[in-house]
Amino acid sequence: LQSILPLRIRRWYLDVFYDIGIKLWGNDLCSRALADTRKVPIEIWVRETKPLIEKLTQWNTEQKVVYAAFGATALGALGYSRATKDVDIVVRPGKWTFDELATELSKEFGLTKCKRDGDKVQMLVKEIDGYHYVVELWNDYIYVMYCDDQMWSKVQIGQVLGFPFVTLSTEDMI
């Protein structure tokens, strides 16, 4: 599709689908972020994600929270670049509760806490240059399964190998 349609038409299609999503889901920041399927430009993603990961790593060292990155964020630590819309972080219960961590991140980085539907995922959003930067915090759970002690015991291995931050093991991301 990308090679067939001129750029002007591709942008029109994206705008139409974006508008349809807003009409279906609502017009608040969180609804717009859910409806927006565009990837965040890499320069915005890196600029916003780097200090967030550094802060999580600091809090991990201070034993306030135990976290691990997964998805495109973790792949970046492994040297693989992949366009993405969000930052996926799984959090293990620790000194801070899941809600306290979400509140601290939203205050520290100017993120809006979206209304949660259940207790597994908290979406934090910020609009930057017309794009929706999204952080998804996962409460000791990834997609279809809870994280177990074995999974959490492997998260430090990457740091021993020199990864810049805590990630799930590749096996646990698949």
mmCIF file of N, CA, C and O in Angstrom, residues 7 26 51 77 86 124 141 159:
data_model
loop_
_atom_site.group_PDB
_atom_site.id
_atom_site.type_symbol
_atom_site.label_atom_id
_atom_site.label_comp_id
_atom_site.label_asym_id
_atom_site.label_seq_id
_atom_site.Cartn_x
_atom_site.Cartn_y
_atom_site.Cartn_z
ATOM 1 N N LEU A 7 1.995 9.867 -1.210
ATOM 2 C CA LEU A 7 2.039 10.305 0.183
ATOM 3 C C LEU A 7 0.795 11.102 0.567
ATOM 4 O O LEU A 7 0.226 10.915 1.646
ATOM 5 N N GLY A 26 -14.250 8.838 21.672
ATOM 6 C CA GLY A 26 -14.311 10.059 22.473
ATOM 7 C C GLY A 26 -13.232 11.041 22.062
ATOM 8 O O GLY A 26 -12.381 10.741 21.231
ATOM 9 N N PRO A 51 14.746 9.597 29.863
ATOM 10 C CA PRO A 51 14.671 10.011 31.275
ATOM 11 C C PRO A 51 13.691 9.173 32.100
ATOM 12 O O PRO A 51 13.901 8.964 33.296
ATOM 13 N N ALA A 77 17.197 -1.990 23.978
ATOM 14 C CA ALA A 77 18.328 -2.296 24.856
ATOM 15 C C ALA A 77 19.177 -3.420 24.278
ATOM 16 O O ALA A 77 20.374 -3.508 24.527
ATOM 17 N N ASP A 86 4.205 3.047 22.022
ATOM 18 C CA ASP A 86 4.191 3.107 23.473
ATOM 19 C C ASP A 86 5.456 2.550 24.105
ATOM 20 O O ASP A 86 6.316 2.009 23.441
ATOM 21 N N LEU A 124 -0.596 5.856 30.674
ATOM 22 C CA LEU A 124 -0.201 7.237 30.937
ATOM 23 C C LEU A 124 0.083 7.872 29.583
ATOM 24 O O LEU A 124 0.752 7.261 28.740
ATOM 25 N N TYR A 141 1.876 -8.473 35.269
ATOM 26 C CA TYR A 141 1.090 -9.213 34.281
ATOM 27 C C TYR A 141 1.548 -8.767 32.890
ATOM 28 O O TYR A 141 1.829 -7.599 32.681
ATOM 29 N N GLN A 159 21.420 -6.908 32.795
ATOM 30 C CA GLN A 159 22.318 -5.892 33.343
ATOM 31 C C GLN A 159 23.708 -6.462 33.586
ATOM 32 O O GLN A 159 24.694 -5.773 33.389
#
